[in-house]
GROMACS .gro file of C-alpha atoms in nm:
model
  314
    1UNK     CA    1   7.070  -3.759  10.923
    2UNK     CA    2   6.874  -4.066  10.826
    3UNK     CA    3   6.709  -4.148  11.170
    4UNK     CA    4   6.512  -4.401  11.067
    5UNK     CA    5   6.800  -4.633  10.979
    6UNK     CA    6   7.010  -4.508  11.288
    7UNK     CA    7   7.037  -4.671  11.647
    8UNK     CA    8   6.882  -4.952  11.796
    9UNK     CA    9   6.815  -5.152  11.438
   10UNK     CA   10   6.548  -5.245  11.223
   11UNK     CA   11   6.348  -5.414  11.484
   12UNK     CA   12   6.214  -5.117  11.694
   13UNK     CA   13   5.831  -5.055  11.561
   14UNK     CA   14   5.827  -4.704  11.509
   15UNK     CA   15   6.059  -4.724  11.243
   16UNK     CA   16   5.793  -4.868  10.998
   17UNK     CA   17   5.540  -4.544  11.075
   18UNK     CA   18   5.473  -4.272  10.869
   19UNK     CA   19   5.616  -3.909  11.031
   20UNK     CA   20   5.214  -3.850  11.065
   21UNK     CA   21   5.161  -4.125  11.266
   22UNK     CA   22   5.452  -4.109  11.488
   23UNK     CA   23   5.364  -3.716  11.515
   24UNK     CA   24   5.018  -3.874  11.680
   25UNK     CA   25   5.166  -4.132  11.882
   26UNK     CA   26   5.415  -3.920  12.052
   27UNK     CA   27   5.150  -3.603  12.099
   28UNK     CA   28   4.978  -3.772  12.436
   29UNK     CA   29   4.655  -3.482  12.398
   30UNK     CA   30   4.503  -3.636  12.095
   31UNK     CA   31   4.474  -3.941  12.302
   32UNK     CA   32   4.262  -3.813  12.489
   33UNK     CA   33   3.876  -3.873  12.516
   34UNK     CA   34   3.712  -3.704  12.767
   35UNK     CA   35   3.834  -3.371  12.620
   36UNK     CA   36   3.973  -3.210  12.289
   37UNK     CA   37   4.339  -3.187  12.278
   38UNK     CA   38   4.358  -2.841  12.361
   39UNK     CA   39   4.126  -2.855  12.675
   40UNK     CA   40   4.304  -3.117  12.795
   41UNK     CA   41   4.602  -2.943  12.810
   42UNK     CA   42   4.464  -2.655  12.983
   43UNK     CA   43   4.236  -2.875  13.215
   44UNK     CA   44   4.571  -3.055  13.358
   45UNK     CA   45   4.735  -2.726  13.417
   46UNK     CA   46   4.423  -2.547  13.573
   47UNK     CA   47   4.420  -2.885  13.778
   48UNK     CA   48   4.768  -2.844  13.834
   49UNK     CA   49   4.778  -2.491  13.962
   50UNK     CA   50   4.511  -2.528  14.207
   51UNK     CA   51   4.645  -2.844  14.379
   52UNK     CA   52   4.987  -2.653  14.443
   53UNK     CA   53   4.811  -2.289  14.559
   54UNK     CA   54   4.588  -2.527  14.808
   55UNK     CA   55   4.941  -2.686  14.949
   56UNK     CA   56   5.098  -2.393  14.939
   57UNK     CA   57   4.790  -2.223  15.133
   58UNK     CA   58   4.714  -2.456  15.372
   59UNK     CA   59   5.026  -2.684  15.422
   60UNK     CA   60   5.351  -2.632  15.601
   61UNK     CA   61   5.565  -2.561  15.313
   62UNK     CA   62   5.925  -2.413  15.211
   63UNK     CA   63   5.888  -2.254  14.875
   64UNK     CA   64   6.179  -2.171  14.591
   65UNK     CA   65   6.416  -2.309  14.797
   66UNK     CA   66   6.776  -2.315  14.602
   67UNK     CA   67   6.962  -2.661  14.531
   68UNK     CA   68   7.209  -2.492  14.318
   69UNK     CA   69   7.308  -2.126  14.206
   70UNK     CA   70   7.126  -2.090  13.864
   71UNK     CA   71   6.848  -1.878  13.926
   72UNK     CA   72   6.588  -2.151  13.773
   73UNK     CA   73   6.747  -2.429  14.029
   74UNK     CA   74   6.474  -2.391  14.322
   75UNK     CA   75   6.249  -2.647  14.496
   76UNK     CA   76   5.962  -2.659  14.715
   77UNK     CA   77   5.952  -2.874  15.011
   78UNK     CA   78   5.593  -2.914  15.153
   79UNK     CA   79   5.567  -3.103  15.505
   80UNK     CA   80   5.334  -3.280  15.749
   81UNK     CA   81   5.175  -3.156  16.029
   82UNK     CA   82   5.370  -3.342  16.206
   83UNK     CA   83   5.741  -3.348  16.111
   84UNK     CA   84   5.993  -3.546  16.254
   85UNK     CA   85   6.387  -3.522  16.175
   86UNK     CA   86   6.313  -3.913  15.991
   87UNK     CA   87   6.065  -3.893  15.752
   88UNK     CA   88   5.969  -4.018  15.392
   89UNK     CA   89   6.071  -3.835  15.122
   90UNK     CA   90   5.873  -3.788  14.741
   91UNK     CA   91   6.043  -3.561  14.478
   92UNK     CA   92   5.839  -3.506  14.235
   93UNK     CA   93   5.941  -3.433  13.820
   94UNK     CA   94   5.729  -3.264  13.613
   95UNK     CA   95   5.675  -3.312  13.256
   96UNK     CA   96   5.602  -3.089  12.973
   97UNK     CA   97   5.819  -3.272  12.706
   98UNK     CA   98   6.107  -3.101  12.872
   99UNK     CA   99   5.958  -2.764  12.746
  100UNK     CA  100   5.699  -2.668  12.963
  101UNK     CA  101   5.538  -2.719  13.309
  102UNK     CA  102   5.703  -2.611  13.576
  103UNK     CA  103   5.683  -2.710  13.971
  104UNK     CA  104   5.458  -2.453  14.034
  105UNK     CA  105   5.208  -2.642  13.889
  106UNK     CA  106   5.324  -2.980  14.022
  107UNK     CA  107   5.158  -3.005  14.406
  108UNK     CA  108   4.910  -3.234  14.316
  109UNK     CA  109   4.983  -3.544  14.565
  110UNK     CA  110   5.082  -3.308  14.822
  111UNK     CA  111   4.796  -3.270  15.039
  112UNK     CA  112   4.710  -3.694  15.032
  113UNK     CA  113   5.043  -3.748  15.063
  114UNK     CA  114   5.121  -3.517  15.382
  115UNK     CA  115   4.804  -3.624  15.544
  116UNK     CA  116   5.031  -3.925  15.620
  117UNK     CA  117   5.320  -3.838  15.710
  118UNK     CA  118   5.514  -3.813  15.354
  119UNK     CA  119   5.703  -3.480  15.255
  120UNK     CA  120   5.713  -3.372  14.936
  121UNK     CA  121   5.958  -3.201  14.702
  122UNK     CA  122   5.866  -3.082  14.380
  123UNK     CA  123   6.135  -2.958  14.142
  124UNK     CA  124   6.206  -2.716  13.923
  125UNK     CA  125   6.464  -2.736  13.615
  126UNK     CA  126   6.549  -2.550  13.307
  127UNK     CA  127   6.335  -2.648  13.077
  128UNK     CA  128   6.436  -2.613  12.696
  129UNK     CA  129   6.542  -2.376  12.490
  130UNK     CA  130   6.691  -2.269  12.775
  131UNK     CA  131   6.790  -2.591  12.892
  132UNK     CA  132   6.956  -2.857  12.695
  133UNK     CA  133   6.848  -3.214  12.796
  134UNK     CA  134   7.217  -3.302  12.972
  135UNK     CA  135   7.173  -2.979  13.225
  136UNK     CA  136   6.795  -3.082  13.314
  137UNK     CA  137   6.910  -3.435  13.394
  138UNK     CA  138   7.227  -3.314  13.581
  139UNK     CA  139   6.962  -3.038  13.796
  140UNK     CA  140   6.812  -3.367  13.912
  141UNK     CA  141   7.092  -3.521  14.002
  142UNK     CA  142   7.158  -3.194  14.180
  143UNK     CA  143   6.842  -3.159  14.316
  144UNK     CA  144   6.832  -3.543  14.485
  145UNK     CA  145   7.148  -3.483  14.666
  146UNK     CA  146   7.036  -3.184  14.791
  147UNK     CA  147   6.743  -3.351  14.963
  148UNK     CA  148   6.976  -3.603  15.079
  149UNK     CA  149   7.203  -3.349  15.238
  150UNK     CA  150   6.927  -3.138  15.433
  151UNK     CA  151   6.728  -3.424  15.561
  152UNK     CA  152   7.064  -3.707  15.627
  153UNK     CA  153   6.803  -3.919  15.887
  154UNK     CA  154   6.514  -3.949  15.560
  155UNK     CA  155   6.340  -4.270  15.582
  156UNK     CA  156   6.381  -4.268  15.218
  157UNK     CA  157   6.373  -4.126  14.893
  158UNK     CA  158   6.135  -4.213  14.701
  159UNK     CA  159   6.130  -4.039  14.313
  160UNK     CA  160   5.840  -3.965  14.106
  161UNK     CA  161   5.867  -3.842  13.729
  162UNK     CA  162   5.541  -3.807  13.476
  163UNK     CA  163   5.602  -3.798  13.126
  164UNK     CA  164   5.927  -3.635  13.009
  165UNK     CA  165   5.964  -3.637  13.397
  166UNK     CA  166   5.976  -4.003  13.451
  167UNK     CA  167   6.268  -3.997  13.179
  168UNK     CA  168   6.475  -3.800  13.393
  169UNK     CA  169   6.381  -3.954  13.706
  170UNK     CA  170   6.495  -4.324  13.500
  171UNK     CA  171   6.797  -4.151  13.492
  172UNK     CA  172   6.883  -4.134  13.847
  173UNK     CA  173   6.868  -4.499  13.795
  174UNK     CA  174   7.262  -4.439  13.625
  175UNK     CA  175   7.395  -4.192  13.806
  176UNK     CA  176   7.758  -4.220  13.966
  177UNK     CA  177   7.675  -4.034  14.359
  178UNK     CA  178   8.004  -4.057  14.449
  179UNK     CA  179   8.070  -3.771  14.244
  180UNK     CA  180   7.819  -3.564  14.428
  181UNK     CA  181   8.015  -3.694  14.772
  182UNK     CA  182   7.684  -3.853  14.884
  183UNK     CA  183   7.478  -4.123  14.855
  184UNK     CA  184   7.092  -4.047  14.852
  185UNK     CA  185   6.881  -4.307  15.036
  186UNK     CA  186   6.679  -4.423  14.721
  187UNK     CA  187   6.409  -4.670  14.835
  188UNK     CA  188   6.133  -4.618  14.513
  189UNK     CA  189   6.088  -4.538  14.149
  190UNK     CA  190   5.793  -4.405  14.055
  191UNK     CA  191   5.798  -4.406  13.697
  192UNK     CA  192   5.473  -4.264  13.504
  193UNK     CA  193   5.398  -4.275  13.126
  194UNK     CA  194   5.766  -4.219  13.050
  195UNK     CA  195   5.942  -4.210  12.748
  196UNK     CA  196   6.262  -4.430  12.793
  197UNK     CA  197   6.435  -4.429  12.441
  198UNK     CA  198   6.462  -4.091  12.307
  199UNK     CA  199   6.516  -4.197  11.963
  200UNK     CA  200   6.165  -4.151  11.745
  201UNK     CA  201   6.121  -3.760  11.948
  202UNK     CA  202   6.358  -3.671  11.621
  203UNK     CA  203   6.145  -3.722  11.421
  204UNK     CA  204   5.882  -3.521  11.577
  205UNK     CA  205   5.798  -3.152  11.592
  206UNK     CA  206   5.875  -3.218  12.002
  207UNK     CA  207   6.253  -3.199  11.893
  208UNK     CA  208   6.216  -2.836  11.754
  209UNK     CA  209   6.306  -2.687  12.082
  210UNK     CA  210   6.525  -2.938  12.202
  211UNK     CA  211   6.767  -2.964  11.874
  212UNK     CA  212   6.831  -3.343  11.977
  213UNK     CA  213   7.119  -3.520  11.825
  214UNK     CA  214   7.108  -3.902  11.787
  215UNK     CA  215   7.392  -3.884  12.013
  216UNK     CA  216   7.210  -3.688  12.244
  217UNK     CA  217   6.886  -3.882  12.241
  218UNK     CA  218   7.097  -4.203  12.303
  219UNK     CA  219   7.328  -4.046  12.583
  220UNK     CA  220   6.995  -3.974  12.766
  221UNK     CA  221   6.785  -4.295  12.652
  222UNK     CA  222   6.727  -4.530  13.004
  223UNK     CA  223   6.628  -4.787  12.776
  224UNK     CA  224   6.924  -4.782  12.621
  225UNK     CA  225   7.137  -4.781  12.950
  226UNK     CA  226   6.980  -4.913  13.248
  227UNK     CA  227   7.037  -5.276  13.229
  228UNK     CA  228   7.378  -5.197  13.262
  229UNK     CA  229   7.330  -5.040  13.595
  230UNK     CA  230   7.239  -5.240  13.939
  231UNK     CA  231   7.093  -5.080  14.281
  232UNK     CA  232   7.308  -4.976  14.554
  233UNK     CA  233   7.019  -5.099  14.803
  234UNK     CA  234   6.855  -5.430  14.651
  235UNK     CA  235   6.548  -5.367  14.812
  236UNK     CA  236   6.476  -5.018  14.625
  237UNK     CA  237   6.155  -5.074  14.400
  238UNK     CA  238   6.101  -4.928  14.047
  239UNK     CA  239   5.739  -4.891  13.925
  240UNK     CA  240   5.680  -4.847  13.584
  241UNK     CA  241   5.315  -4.766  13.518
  242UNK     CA  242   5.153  -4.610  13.254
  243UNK     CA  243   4.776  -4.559  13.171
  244UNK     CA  244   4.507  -4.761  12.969
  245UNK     CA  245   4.441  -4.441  12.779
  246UNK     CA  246   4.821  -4.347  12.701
  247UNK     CA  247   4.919  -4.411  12.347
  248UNK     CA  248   5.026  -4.721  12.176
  249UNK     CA  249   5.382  -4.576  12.192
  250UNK     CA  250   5.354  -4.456  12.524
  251UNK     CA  251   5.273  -4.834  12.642
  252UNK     CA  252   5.549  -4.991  12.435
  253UNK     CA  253   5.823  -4.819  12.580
  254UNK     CA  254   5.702  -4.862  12.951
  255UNK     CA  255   5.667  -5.208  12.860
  256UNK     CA  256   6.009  -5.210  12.703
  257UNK     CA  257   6.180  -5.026  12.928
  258UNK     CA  258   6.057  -5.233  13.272
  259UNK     CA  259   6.172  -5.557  13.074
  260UNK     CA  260   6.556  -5.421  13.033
  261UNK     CA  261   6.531  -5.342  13.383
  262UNK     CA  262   6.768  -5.668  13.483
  263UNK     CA  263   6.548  -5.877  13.800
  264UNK     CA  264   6.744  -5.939  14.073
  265UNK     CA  265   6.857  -6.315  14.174
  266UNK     CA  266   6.621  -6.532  14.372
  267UNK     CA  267   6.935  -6.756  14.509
  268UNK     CA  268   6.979  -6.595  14.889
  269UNK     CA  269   7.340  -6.586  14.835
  270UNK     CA  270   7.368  -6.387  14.555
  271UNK     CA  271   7.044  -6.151  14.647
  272UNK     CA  272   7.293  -5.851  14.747
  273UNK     CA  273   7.411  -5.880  14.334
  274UNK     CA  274   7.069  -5.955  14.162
  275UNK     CA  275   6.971  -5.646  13.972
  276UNK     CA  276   6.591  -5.418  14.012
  277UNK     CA  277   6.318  -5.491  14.240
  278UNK     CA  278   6.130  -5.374  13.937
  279UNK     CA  279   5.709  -5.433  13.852
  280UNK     CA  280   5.510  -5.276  13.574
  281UNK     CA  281   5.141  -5.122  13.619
  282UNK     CA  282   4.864  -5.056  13.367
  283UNK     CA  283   4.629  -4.835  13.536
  284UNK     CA  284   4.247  -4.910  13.370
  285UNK     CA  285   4.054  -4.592  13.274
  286UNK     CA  286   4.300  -4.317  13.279
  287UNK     CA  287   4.477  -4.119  13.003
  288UNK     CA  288   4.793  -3.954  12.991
  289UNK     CA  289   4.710  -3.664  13.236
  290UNK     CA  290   4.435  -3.802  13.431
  291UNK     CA  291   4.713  -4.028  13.567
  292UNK     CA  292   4.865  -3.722  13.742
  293UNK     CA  293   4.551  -3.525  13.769
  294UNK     CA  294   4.421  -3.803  14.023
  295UNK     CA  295   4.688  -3.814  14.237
  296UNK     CA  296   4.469  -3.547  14.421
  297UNK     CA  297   4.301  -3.757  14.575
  298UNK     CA  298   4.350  -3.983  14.877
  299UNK     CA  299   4.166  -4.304  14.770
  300UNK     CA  300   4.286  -4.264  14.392
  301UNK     CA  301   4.467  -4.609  14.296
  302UNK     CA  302   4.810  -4.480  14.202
  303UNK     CA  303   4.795  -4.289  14.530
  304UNK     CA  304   4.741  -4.559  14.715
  305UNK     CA  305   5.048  -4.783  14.481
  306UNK     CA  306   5.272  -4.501  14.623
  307UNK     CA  307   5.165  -4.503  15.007
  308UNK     CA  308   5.166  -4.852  15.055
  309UNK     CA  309   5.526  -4.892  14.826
  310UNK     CA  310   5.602  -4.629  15.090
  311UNK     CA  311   5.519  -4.780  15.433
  312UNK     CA  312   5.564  -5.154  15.263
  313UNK     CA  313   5.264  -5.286  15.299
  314UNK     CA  314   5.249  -5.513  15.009
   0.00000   0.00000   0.00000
């Protein structure tokens, strides 16, 4: 299959590179400069690991607990001190190019985020080869009306995805609840150096494990789908954001993808039809992991993007 000349036309820009350079661009470790590839890698998981052993140690927390009956379909729900019935809600998604990482290693905003009041969910799926890229999204999906269904009186949903994450968070953005027989109370998109059109992973070593088809990749390609779609509450907020650091590709398709996202009207009386309460963030000095990595701390700037998108104070 010719995937160069397939899809979305001539125009997209990764169609002109070489498979070397669109091997680079889509590997977010050599983009890194603090570190070597490698180190980076491990840095974000040691990073990882410790944040969620500190939650887990220290936090009120409700580990591995099932949102379907796969044995890989498990969350962990990580509270305030102070609980109440109605409470904010952050689900976290990974990423890992939907191959590794897991939510074991995923706790990183949970202690800054707790600290005020926020719980937070962090989610496992099946990540490939033994999951295929339709059963990840539909765990999601899964997943976020499961939350919905424990905690009814939530005082919103709000859902986070890094990376390969933030794809199938974007995809929540599509999804018919009313098959699910509930309607989660979405109030935030979190959206962090995603990739939104699925189309140029073919033609990268990424794909070996996933065995994409075009058909797949477009099937599961937000970019491709979202400006279709329109919010069930107009004032739910998608953030796209990526980092200064991220690659070239990385920053296209955030930039693409937040300008298919269709803006919602400014006439009063069609508000209730207009489309996304969507804004895009470049966050100076960060790469692709440090993004995440940060979110460890309380005064970090994408922390603070996600408390005050939280409690409104904008």
């Amino acid at each position: 299959m010719d995937v160069h000349g397939a899809g979305r036309g001539p125009e997209a820009p990764w169609k002109s590179m070489s498979a070397e350079e669109l091997e680079n661009q889509y590997s977010p470790s050599r983009w890194v400069v603090r570190l070597g590839a490698e180190e980076a890698l491990r840095t974000h998981s040691q990073i990882g690991i410790e944040a969620t052993r500190r939650a887990r140690a220290t936090g009120r927390s409700l580990l591995h607990v099932p949102y379907g009956d796969a044995k890989g379909e498990t969350l962990d729900i990580y509270l305030p001190p102070e609980a109440p019935e109605a409470l904010p809600i952050f689900v976290f998604v990974h990423g890992g190019y939907w191959q590794c990482g897991s939510k074991d290693e995923s706790a990183f905003m949970v202690e800054p985020l707790t600290a005020q009041g926020v719980a937070v969910v962090t989610v496992a799926y099946d990540i490939a080869p033994r999951g295929n890229l339709d059963r990840m999204v539909d765990q999601v999906v899964r997943s976020t009306a499961f939350v919905q269904k424990r905690y009814p009186c939530n005082e919103g949903i709000y859902l986070c995805g890094h990376s390969a994450g933030a794809q199938l968070a974007a995809m929540m953005l599509l999804t018919d609840w009313t098959k699910l027989g509930v309607m989660p109370n979405l109030k935030g998109f979190f959206l962090v150096s995603g990739v939104y059109d699925l189309e140029p992973i073919l033609c990268t070593s990424q794909n070996a494990p996933l065995h994409l088809t075009l058909e797949d990749a477009q099937r599961n390609s937000p970019q491709l789908l979202t400006a279709l779609t329109q919010p069930a509450d107009p004032t739910c907020q998608v953030l796209v954001i990526v980092g200064q650091h991220d690659s070239p590709e990385f920053q296209r398709q955030s930039r693409e993808f937040y300008q298919v996202l269709p803006a919602p009207s400014l006439r009063p009386e069609t508000l209730r039809r207009g489309g996304w309460k969507a804004s895009f963030e470049e966050l100076r000095n960060v790469d692709h992991f440090e993004i995440i990595e940060n979110l460890t701390q309380k005064d970090d700037v994408l922390t603070q993007i996600i408390l005050k998108t939280i409690f409104r104070e904008f």
